[in-house]
Short mmCIF file of C-alpha atoms in Angstrom, two decimals:
data_model
loop_
_atom_site.label_atom_id
_atom_site.label_comp_id
_atom_site.label_asym_id
_atom_site.label_seq_id
_atom_site.Cartn_x
_atom_site.Cartn_y
_atom_site.Cartn_z
CA MET A 75 -4.29 -15.39 4.23
CA LEU A 76 -8.23 -15.72 4.34
CA ILE A 77 -9.03 -14.93 7.20
CA THR A 78 -7.18 -11.04 6.77
CA THR A 79 -9.47 -10.85 3.24
CA TYR A 80 -12.40 -11.79 5.04
CA ARG A 81 -11.75 -9.52 8.73
CA LYS A 82 -11.19 -6.73 6.30
CA GLY A 83 -14.34 -7.39 3.69
CA LEU A 84 -16.50 -7.63 7.29
CA PHE A 85 -14.85 -4.06 8.77
CA LYS A 86 -16.44 -2.62 5.25
CA ALA A 87 -19.48 -4.48 5.76
CA VAL A 88 -19.73 -2.67 9.73
CA ASP A 89 -18.54 0.73 7.91
CA ALA A 90 -21.90 0.23 5.69
CA LEU A 91 -23.91 -0.76 8.30
CA CYS A 92 -22.95 1.89 10.39
CA ILE A 93 -23.65 4.86 7.63
CA LEU A 94 -27.28 3.68 6.89
CA VAL A 95 -28.05 3.54 10.54
CA ALA A 96 -26.69 7.07 10.54
CA LEU A 97 -29.22 7.66 7.51
CA GLY A 98 -32.06 6.18 9.28
CA VAL A 99 -31.23 7.95 12.66
CA ALA A 100 -31.30 11.55 10.76
CA SER A 101 -34.28 11.04 8.83
CA PHE A 102 -36.18 10.02 11.92
CA VAL A 103 -34.92 13.01 13.66
CA THR A 104 -35.16 15.66 11.34
CA LEU A 105 -37.28 14.75 8.53
CA PRO A 106 -41.24 14.87 8.40
CA GLU A 107 -43.10 11.69 8.79
CA ASP A 108 -44.21 11.26 5.36
CA LEU A 109 -40.24 11.26 4.32
CA SER A 110 -38.33 8.10 4.06
CA VAL A 111 -34.49 8.88 3.97
CA LEU A 112 -33.90 5.20 1.83
CA HIS A 113 -37.01 5.63 -0.51
CA ASP A 114 -37.45 9.44 -0.96
CA TYR A 115 -33.81 10.17 -1.17
CA THR A 116 -32.29 7.13 -2.59
CA GLY A 117 -29.51 8.20 -4.76
CA ALA A 118 -28.23 10.99 -2.30
CA SER A 119 -28.22 7.58 0.57
CA LEU A 120 -26.16 5.88 -2.13
CA PHE A 121 -23.74 8.18 -2.83
CA THR A 122 -23.41 8.97 0.87
CA VAL A 123 -22.45 4.94 1.34
CA LEU A 124 -20.44 4.88 -1.68
CA SER A 125 -18.27 7.82 -1.20
CA TYR A 126 -17.55 7.26 2.54
CA LEU A 127 -16.55 3.65 1.65
CA PHE A 128 -14.35 5.16 -1.18
CA PHE A 129 -12.41 7.59 1.04
CA PHE A 130 -11.58 4.86 3.82
CA TYR A 131 -10.60 2.58 0.85
CA VAL A 132 -8.46 5.13 -0.47
CA LEU A 133 -6.96 6.34 2.89
CA ASP A 134 -6.53 2.51 4.16
CA ALA A 135 -8.44 2.96 6.90
CA TYR A 136 -8.89 -1.01 7.20
CA ASN A 137 -5.26 -2.13 8.89
CA ILE A 138 -7.41 -2.01 11.60
CA GLY A 139 -5.52 -4.03 14.83
CA ALA A 140 -2.10 -3.68 12.73
CA GLU A 141 -1.88 -0.07 13.54
CA ASP A 142 -2.05 2.27 16.09
CA PHE A 143 -5.14 3.74 17.15
CA ARG A 144 -4.12 7.34 16.61
CA ASP A 145 -3.60 6.05 13.18
CA THR A 146 -6.56 4.95 12.69
CA VAL A 147 -8.63 8.00 13.91
CA GLY A 148 -6.57 10.13 11.98
CA ARG A 149 -7.36 8.23 9.00
CA VAL A 150 -10.92 8.11 9.71
CA PHE A 151 -11.27 12.03 10.61
CA VAL A 152 -9.72 12.60 6.98
CA ALA A 153 -12.11 10.06 5.19
CA PHE A 154 -14.64 11.70 7.01
CA VAL A 155 -14.05 15.14 5.96
CA LEU A 156 -13.71 13.92 2.41
CA GLY A 157 -16.76 11.97 1.82
CA ALA A 158 -18.49 15.12 3.62
CA VAL A 159 -17.01 17.33 1.09
CA ALA A 160 -18.13 14.76 -1.79
CA SER A 161 -21.56 14.58 -0.39
CA ALA A 162 -22.46 17.87 0.38
CA THR A 163 -21.32 19.05 -3.11
CA ALA A 164 -23.28 16.25 -4.66
CA PHE A 165 -26.79 17.11 -2.47
CA TYR A 166 -26.36 20.99 -3.72
CA THR A 167 -25.45 19.88 -7.38
CA PHE A 168 -28.78 17.79 -7.34
CA GLN A 169 -31.76 19.02 -6.26
CA HIS A 170 -33.60 16.02 -5.44
CA TRP A 171 -30.87 14.91 -3.51
CA ARG A 172 -31.16 17.96 -1.43
CA PHE A 173 -31.04 17.59 2.43
CA ASP A 174 -31.84 20.70 4.77
CA ARG A 175 -28.82 21.95 6.52
CA GLU A 176 -30.04 20.03 9.67
CA THR A 177 -30.00 16.83 8.34
CA LEU A 178 -27.00 17.15 6.57
CA ILE A 179 -24.68 18.34 9.72
CA LEU A 180 -26.54 15.47 11.78
CA LEU A 181 -25.65 12.53 9.21
CA PHE A 182 -22.44 13.81 9.07
CA THR A 183 -21.77 13.69 12.57
CA LEU A 184 -23.41 10.68 13.19
CA CYS A 185 -21.44 8.78 10.58
CA LEU A 186 -18.30 10.24 12.11
CA VAL A 187 -19.05 8.72 15.62
CA PHE A 188 -20.56 5.43 14.62
CA CYS A 189 -17.45 4.24 12.32
CA LEU A 190 -15.04 5.88 14.82
CA GLY A 191 -17.36 4.41 17.82
CA TRP A 192 -16.61 0.73 16.41
CA ARG A 193 -13.20 1.05 15.80
CA ALA A 194 -12.94 2.18 19.31
CA LEU A 195 -14.73 -0.98 20.45
CA TYR A 196 -12.52 -3.03 18.42
CA TYR A 197 -9.48 -1.55 19.96
CA ARG A 198 -10.41 -1.81 23.11
CA HIS A 199 -12.16 -4.61 23.91
CA ILE A 200 -13.11 -7.03 20.62
CA GLY A 201 -9.82 -7.26 19.06
CA ARG A 202 -8.85 -9.62 22.31
CA PHE A 203 -11.60 -12.25 21.75
CA VAL A 204 -10.52 -12.15 17.85
CA HIS A 205 -8.99 -15.70 16.80
CA LYS A 206 -5.35 -15.55 16.41
CA PRO A 207 -4.00 -17.65 13.52
CA ARG A 208 -1.37 -20.64 14.46
CA LEU A 209 1.16 -20.81 12.11
CA LEU A 210 3.80 -24.22 11.54
CA LEU A 211 6.37 -24.08 9.71
CA VAL A 212 7.80 -27.13 7.14
CA GLY A 213 11.48 -26.50 7.08
CA SER A 214 14.13 -24.14 9.07
CA ASP A 215 14.78 -20.27 9.69
CA SER A 216 17.55 -20.15 11.04
CA THR A 217 18.17 -16.44 10.30
CA GLY A 218 14.65 -15.29 11.16
CA LYS A 219 13.57 -13.57 7.68
CA VAL A 220 10.22 -15.94 7.42
CA ARG A 221 9.42 -14.99 10.99
CA GLN A 222 9.87 -11.64 10.24
CA THR A 223 8.02 -11.40 7.47
CA LEU A 224 5.10 -13.19 8.64
CA ALA A 225 4.98 -11.07 11.93
CA GLU A 226 4.75 -8.14 9.54
CA SER A 227 1.68 -9.92 7.36
CA MET A 228 -0.14 -11.17 9.82
CA THR A 229 0.44 -8.98 13.17
CA ASP A 230 -1.39 -11.41 15.57
CA ALA A 231 -0.44 -14.55 14.63
CA GLU A 232 1.49 -17.37 16.45
CA ILE A 233 4.25 -19.13 15.63
CA ILE A 234 4.07 -22.61 17.40
CA GLY A 235 7.38 -23.84 15.93
CA TYR A 236 8.66 -26.02 13.33
CA VAL A 237 8.90 -29.67 11.88
CA GLY A 238 12.21 -30.69 9.99
CA ALA A 239 15.79 -31.34 10.77
CA CYS A 240 16.19 -29.89 14.31
CA ASP A 241 18.58 -26.60 14.11
CA PRO A 242 19.92 -25.14 17.48
CA THR A 243 19.99 -21.81 16.02
CA GLU A 244 16.62 -21.56 15.00
CA GLN A 245 14.32 -19.26 17.11
CA SER A 246 11.47 -21.47 17.03
CA PRO A 247 11.00 -24.73 18.98
CA CYS A 248 11.73 -28.00 16.98
CA LEU A 249 8.41 -30.20 17.19
CA GLY A 250 9.22 -33.05 15.08
CA GLY A 251 10.13 -34.82 12.26
CA PRO A 252 8.27 -34.17 8.56
CA ALA A 253 6.62 -37.56 9.02
CA ASP A 254 4.65 -36.17 12.10
CA VAL A 255 3.76 -32.69 10.62
CA VAL A 256 -0.06 -33.66 9.89
CA ALA A 257 -0.53 -34.80 13.58
CA LEU A 258 1.70 -31.98 14.96
CA ALA A 259 -0.48 -29.72 13.00
CA ARG A 260 -3.95 -31.45 14.54
CA GLN A 261 -2.05 -31.70 17.98
CA HIS A 262 -0.99 -28.05 18.50
CA ASN A 263 -4.52 -26.41 16.60
CA ALA A 264 -2.31 -24.78 13.87
CA THR A 265 -4.41 -23.00 11.21
CA MET A 266 -2.21 -23.17 8.78
CA ILE A 267 0.90 -24.86 7.62
CA VAL A 268 3.59 -22.63 6.21
CA LEU A 269 5.74 -24.51 3.39
CA LEU A 270 9.66 -23.06 3.53
CA PRO A 271 12.21 -23.08 0.54
CA ASN A 272 13.77 -26.33 2.56
CA ALA A 273 11.32 -27.65 3.07
CA PRO A 274 11.79 -31.69 2.92
CA LEU A 275 9.01 -32.84 0.38
CA ASP A 276 10.12 -36.04 -0.39
CA GLY A 277 6.82 -38.26 -2.10
CA GLY A 278 5.35 -39.15 1.28
CA LEU A 279 5.42 -35.74 2.92
CA ALA A 280 3.79 -34.43 -0.37
CA ALA A 281 0.90 -37.00 -0.48
CA ASP A 282 0.26 -36.38 3.46
CA LEU A 283 0.07 -32.52 2.88
CA LEU A 284 -2.23 -33.20 -0.27
CA HIS A 285 -4.26 -35.42 1.81
CA ALA A 286 -4.66 -33.16 5.09
CA LYS A 287 -5.16 -30.31 2.37
CA LEU A 288 -8.04 -32.13 0.56
CA ARG A 289 -9.68 -32.40 3.80
CA GLY A 290 -9.71 -28.61 4.84
CA GLN A 291 -6.09 -27.92 6.41
CA MET A 292 -4.61 -24.60 5.20
CA ILE A 293 -0.93 -25.20 3.45
CA VAL A 294 0.80 -22.22 1.65
CA ASP A 295 4.62 -21.90 0.30
CA VAL A 296 5.78 -18.72 2.08
CA ARG A 297 7.01 -17.23 -1.15
CA SER A 298 3.29 -17.37 -2.74
CA PHE A 299 1.76 -16.32 0.76
CA THR A 300 3.97 -13.31 1.00
CA GLU A 301 2.83 -12.21 -2.70
CA HIS A 302 -0.55 -13.26 -2.06
CA MET A 303 -0.98 -11.68 1.14
CA VAL A 304 1.72 -9.01 1.85
CA TYR A 305 1.75 -8.17 -2.11
CA ARG A 306 5.56 -8.27 -2.25
CA LEU A 307 7.99 -11.10 -2.77
CA PRO A 308 10.29 -11.86 -0.30
CA VAL A 309 14.25 -11.59 -1.77
CA SER A 310 15.19 -13.79 1.03
CA GLN A 311 12.88 -16.72 -0.24
CA ILE A 312 13.04 -16.72 -3.86
CA SER A 313 14.85 -18.41 -6.13
CA ALA A 314 15.27 -17.44 -10.07
CA GLU A 315 13.86 -21.00 -10.72
CA TRP A 316 10.76 -20.01 -8.72
CA LEU A 317 10.46 -16.83 -10.61
CA LEU A 318 10.93 -18.47 -14.02
CA THR A 319 8.60 -21.20 -13.12
CA GLY A 320 5.89 -19.10 -11.94
CA ASP A 321 3.52 -16.78 -13.27
CA GLY A 322 3.38 -13.23 -14.10
CA PHE A 323 5.93 -11.02 -15.95
CA SER A 324 3.02 -10.38 -18.62
CA LEU A 325 4.34 -7.03 -19.75
CA ASN A 326 7.12 -7.67 -21.07
CA THR A 327 5.17 -10.81 -23.36
CA ARG A 328 2.47 -9.38 -24.09
CA GLY A 329 3.45 -5.97 -26.45
CA SER A 330 -0.68 -5.04 -26.65
CA LEU A 331 -0.86 -4.26 -23.03
CA ARG A 332 2.89 -2.01 -23.26
CA ARG A 333 1.51 0.02 -26.17
CA LEU A 334 -1.70 0.46 -24.04
CA LYS A 335 -0.13 1.33 -21.37
CA ARG A 336 2.38 3.96 -22.99
CA ALA A 337 -0.87 5.18 -24.01
CA LEU A 338 -2.67 5.99 -21.05
CA ASP A 339 0.80 7.52 -19.43
CA LEU A 340 0.84 10.08 -22.16
CA ALA A 341 -2.95 10.57 -21.81
CA ALA A 342 -2.60 10.64 -18.18
CA ALA A 343 0.35 12.92 -18.53
CA LEU A 344 -1.10 16.06 -20.54
CA VAL A 345 -3.97 15.92 -18.98
CA LEU A 346 -1.46 16.34 -15.20
CA THR A 347 0.07 18.97 -16.85
CA LEU A 348 -2.61 21.16 -17.61
CA LEU A 349 -4.43 20.61 -14.15
CA ALA A 350 -1.60 20.82 -12.02
CA SER A 351 -0.15 24.05 -14.18
CA PRO A 352 -0.96 26.45 -11.46
CA LEU A 353 -0.01 24.72 -8.32
CA MET A 354 3.44 23.73 -10.44
CA LEU A 355 4.19 27.88 -10.64
CA ALA A 356 3.65 28.21 -6.87
CA ALA A 357 5.61 25.62 -6.35
CA ALA A 358 8.41 26.98 -8.32
CA LEU A 359 7.54 30.38 -7.12
CA ALA A 360 7.67 29.41 -3.45
CA VAL A 361 11.04 27.67 -3.97
CA ARG A 362 12.61 30.81 -5.99
CA LEU A 363 11.71 32.79 -3.05
CA GLU A 364 12.94 30.78 -0.07
CA SER A 365 16.21 29.90 -1.09
CA PRO A 366 18.65 30.59 -3.51
CA GLY A 367 19.38 28.23 -6.25
CA PRO A 368 17.59 26.55 -9.37
CA VAL A 369 13.76 26.10 -9.03
CA ILE A 370 14.01 22.89 -10.68
CA TYR A 371 17.27 20.72 -10.60
CA SER A 372 18.28 17.47 -12.64
CA GLN A 373 20.20 13.61 -12.13
CA ARG A 374 20.84 10.94 -13.50
CA ARG A 375 18.85 8.23 -12.92
CA VAL A 376 18.76 4.42 -13.61
CA GLY A 377 15.41 3.59 -16.13
CA LEU A 378 14.21 0.95 -18.18
CA PHE A 379 16.98 -1.89 -18.79
CA GLY A 380 19.38 -0.50 -16.90
CA ARG A 381 19.80 2.71 -19.26
CA GLU A 382 20.55 6.35 -17.52
CA PHE A 383 18.36 9.35 -18.32
CA THR A 384 17.99 12.79 -16.37
CA VAL A 385 15.44 13.41 -14.24
CA TYR A 386 13.39 16.51 -13.42
CA LYS A 387 12.10 17.80 -10.00
CA PHE A 388 11.34 20.95 -7.72
CA ARG A 389 14.52 21.41 -5.93
CA SER A 390 13.50 20.71 -2.11
CA MET A 391 17.05 20.96 -0.38
CA ARG A 392 19.69 23.82 -0.15
CA ALA A 393 21.44 24.19 -3.75
CA ASP A 394 24.78 23.19 -1.94
CA ALA A 395 23.11 19.80 -0.65
CA GLU A 396 25.73 17.22 -2.79
CA LYS A 397 28.78 18.90 -2.55
CA ASN A 398 30.41 16.23 -0.90
CA GLY A 399 28.77 13.46 -3.25
CA ALA A 400 25.81 11.69 -3.31
CA VAL A 401 23.62 10.43 0.06
CA TRP A 402 20.92 8.91 1.08
CA ALA A 403 18.36 11.20 2.46
CA ALA A 404 17.44 10.90 6.18
CA LYS A 405 14.53 11.30 8.50
CA ALA A 406 14.65 14.99 9.18
CA ASP A 407 17.49 15.87 6.59
CA PRO A 408 18.85 19.34 7.67
CA ARG A 409 19.64 19.78 3.86
CA ILE A 410 15.84 19.95 3.03
CA THR A 411 14.44 23.48 3.07
CA ARG A 412 10.85 24.21 4.68
CA VAL A 413 9.12 24.35 1.82
CA GLY A 414 10.98 21.20 0.24
CA ARG A 415 9.23 19.08 3.18
CA ILE A 416 6.09 20.61 1.87
CA LEU A 417 6.79 19.33 -1.62
CA ARG A 418 8.05 16.02 -0.78
CA LYS A 419 5.49 15.58 2.29
CA THR A 420 2.84 16.31 -0.77
CA ARG A 421 4.67 14.58 -3.28
CA ILE A 422 4.48 18.17 -5.64
CA ASP A 423 8.07 17.73 -5.71
CA GLU A 424 7.73 14.46 -8.20
CA LEU A 425 5.16 16.65 -10.82
CA PRO A 426 8.33 17.84 -13.24
CA GLN A 427 8.66 14.15 -14.09
CA LEU A 428 5.82 14.38 -16.07
CA TRP A 429 8.26 15.75 -18.71
CA ASN A 430 9.66 12.36 -18.51
CA VAL A 431 6.73 10.94 -18.84
CA LEU A 432 5.78 12.62 -22.03
CA GLN A 433 9.39 11.74 -23.13
CA GLY A 434 8.93 7.98 -22.90
CA GLN A 435 11.67 7.98 -20.35
CA MET A 436 9.38 7.08 -17.53
CA SER A 437 5.75 5.91 -16.90
CA LEU A 438 3.39 7.32 -14.84
CA ILE A 439 3.44 3.81 -12.35
CA GLY A 440 6.79 1.99 -12.31
CA PRO A 441 9.91 1.64 -9.82
CA ARG A 442 11.44 4.74 -8.13
CA PRO A 443 14.02 5.51 -10.82
CA GLU A 444 17.38 5.51 -8.41
CA ARG A 445 20.73 7.16 -9.13
CA PRO A 446 23.57 5.12 -10.46
CA GLU A 447 25.91 5.63 -7.55
CA PHE A 448 23.34 3.49 -5.58
CA VAL A 449 22.56 1.25 -8.23
CA ARG A 450 26.10 0.12 -8.52
CA GLU A 451 26.31 -0.73 -4.60
CA LEU A 452 22.80 -2.37 -4.43
CA GLU A 453 23.30 -4.52 -7.19
CA GLN A 454 26.28 -6.04 -5.33
CA VAL A 455 24.42 -6.70 -1.93
CA ILE A 456 20.89 -7.37 -3.26
CA PRO A 457 19.75 -10.42 -5.23
CA PHE A 458 17.60 -9.74 -8.14
CA TYR A 459 17.98 -5.81 -7.45
CA SER A 460 18.59 -5.21 -11.32
CA MET A 461 15.28 -6.99 -11.94
CA ARG A 462 13.07 -3.54 -11.15
CA HIS A 463 14.89 -2.19 -14.33
CA ALA A 464 12.87 -4.56 -15.99
CA VAL A 465 10.01 -2.02 -16.95
CA LYS A 466 10.49 1.71 -17.06
CA PRO A 467 10.31 3.47 -13.66
CA GLY A 468 7.44 5.42 -12.16
CA VAL A 469 6.18 8.69 -11.00
CA THR A 470 4.63 6.76 -8.30
CA GLY A 471 4.49 2.87 -7.67
CA TRP A 472 3.72 0.02 -5.83
CA ALA A 473 7.00 0.51 -3.31
CA GLN A 474 6.43 4.54 -3.02
CA VAL A 475 3.06 3.57 -1.53
CA CYS A 476 3.65 0.58 0.51
CA TYR A 477 6.69 1.44 2.41
CA PRO A 478 8.14 5.07 3.36
CA TYR A 479 11.47 6.62 1.74
CA GLY A 480 14.47 4.86 2.27
CA SER A 481 17.63 5.39 3.59
CA SER A 482 19.41 2.71 3.88
CA VAL A 483 20.18 -0.93 2.09
CA GLU A 484 17.65 -2.83 4.36
CA ASP A 485 15.07 -0.32 2.85
CA ALA A 486 16.28 -0.62 -0.42
CA ARG A 487 15.93 -4.48 0.30
CA ARG A 488 12.29 -4.29 1.26
CA LYS A 489 11.08 -1.88 -1.30
CA LEU A 490 13.09 -4.05 -4.07
CA GLU A 491 10.29 -6.93 -2.41
CA PHE A 492 7.42 -4.44 -3.35
CA ASP A 493 8.96 -3.42 -6.95
CA LEU A 494 9.49 -7.11 -7.95
CA TYR A 495 5.51 -7.74 -6.85
CA TYR A 496 4.55 -4.63 -9.04
CA VAL A 497 7.15 -6.34 -12.11
CA LYS A 498 5.52 -9.68 -11.73
CA ASN A 499 1.64 -8.95 -11.49
CA MET A 500 1.83 -5.71 -13.11
CA SER A 501 -1.97 -4.86 -14.86
CA LEU A 502 -3.97 -1.98 -15.37
CA LEU A 503 -6.05 -2.98 -12.35
CA LEU A 504 -3.05 -2.99 -10.10
CA ASP A 505 -2.10 0.60 -11.77
CA ILE A 506 -5.77 1.96 -10.58
CA ARG A 507 -5.27 0.59 -7.28
CA ILE A 508 -1.48 2.40 -7.07
CA ILE A 509 -3.33 5.36 -8.27
CA LEU A 510 -5.93 5.45 -5.73
CA LYS A 511 -3.35 4.74 -2.83
CA THR A 512 -0.85 7.72 -4.38
CA ILE A 513 -4.17 9.88 -3.46
CA GLY A 514 -4.28 8.22 0.00
CA VAL A 515 -0.36 9.24 0.70
CA ILE A 516 -1.32 12.63 -0.56
CA LEU A 517 -4.01 13.31 1.64
CA PHE A 518 -2.68 11.61 4.22
CA PRO A 519 1.31 11.69 4.12
CA LYS A 520 3.24 9.21 5.58
CA GLY A 521 7.00 8.25 5.09
CA ALA A 522 7.83 11.03 3.25
CA ARG A 523 11.46 12.36 3.29
#
């Protein structure tokens, strides 16, 4: 888990270095000899570095090696455009920050070339030399759920096998019994020992693992690993006992935090309603002109503690979209209008929910409110599904920015894992992170339906 954290930190440092080099080259080429970009334009240089790094973070441009290179290029290019606009605006607002046009154009071009260039090198050459984590599992994973979770969180990791009672249905090779785990980890050069919920941790094995951990071996519980590495709780691995004895769930035990969140919701909803009024008016007009039917439609949704309420959204489907009953939205759903597709991609269709926030039925940040028909179905097949109703639903949320819109029970299960992480770790800092990621989703739409 530390490996990926350090790697992303290194990637950010490389970006910062590239921007500083671009500043130096632009200064050398275009500025007089008696001027220095870092000394005479300190504020402008600092703002340039910080603005680019900010937009790289917002657009999640550090999943390098874990996504297709074209996606990385798209994210970096959008971040570059936004950073260029922000920097140019700041330069021409503050006289002492002002670069001449030639320096400004060269600087932006070099930043784009350098930041894209090192990523291209990483994908083509450097990535193959990066040390790949080798994982040794303690316990069995006959269903393959743990392997799937680890593959999603550590795309370059290799599961070398497991120790425990040998199971013929297990997909990984059985390397030996629990008593040999430390020796096997050393023999196979395992970088991490992963404890599964069914790991046979008797007194002797626990003592051996503790001794190995004190000597530098990385040993993690798969549930805690997934929580802190992938920022979700694996439904297939957690239990009521684990949730009960773990930390978190502070919102429902700290009234002051709940009241502060409500006050911020009210203030943010009022400000957003005022700022977005022209946009909502244009959206309403576009919906009205494209197809017959109401501009805003309402639906019953499930909210806090399972109570139902009416949610409001701009209509993005034909008026007769559910004449045969409620169904999941599908990819390229023919019921969605052309205007509706744009509204969904940009999340503009969600703006009328600000009224629900003002009424106290929703929060700005929280799990997506689901329809009662789907909730009744999902509670029967997905463990802990009702726990997402322990907090108010949100206009945006952790699951919404981390996973595309779901259209199946399996999608609902996966999104629940992100919702459970949010409920367990809710804080104002996490809310701020979700807001920043929401901006990134709007600027670089992915997965909306």
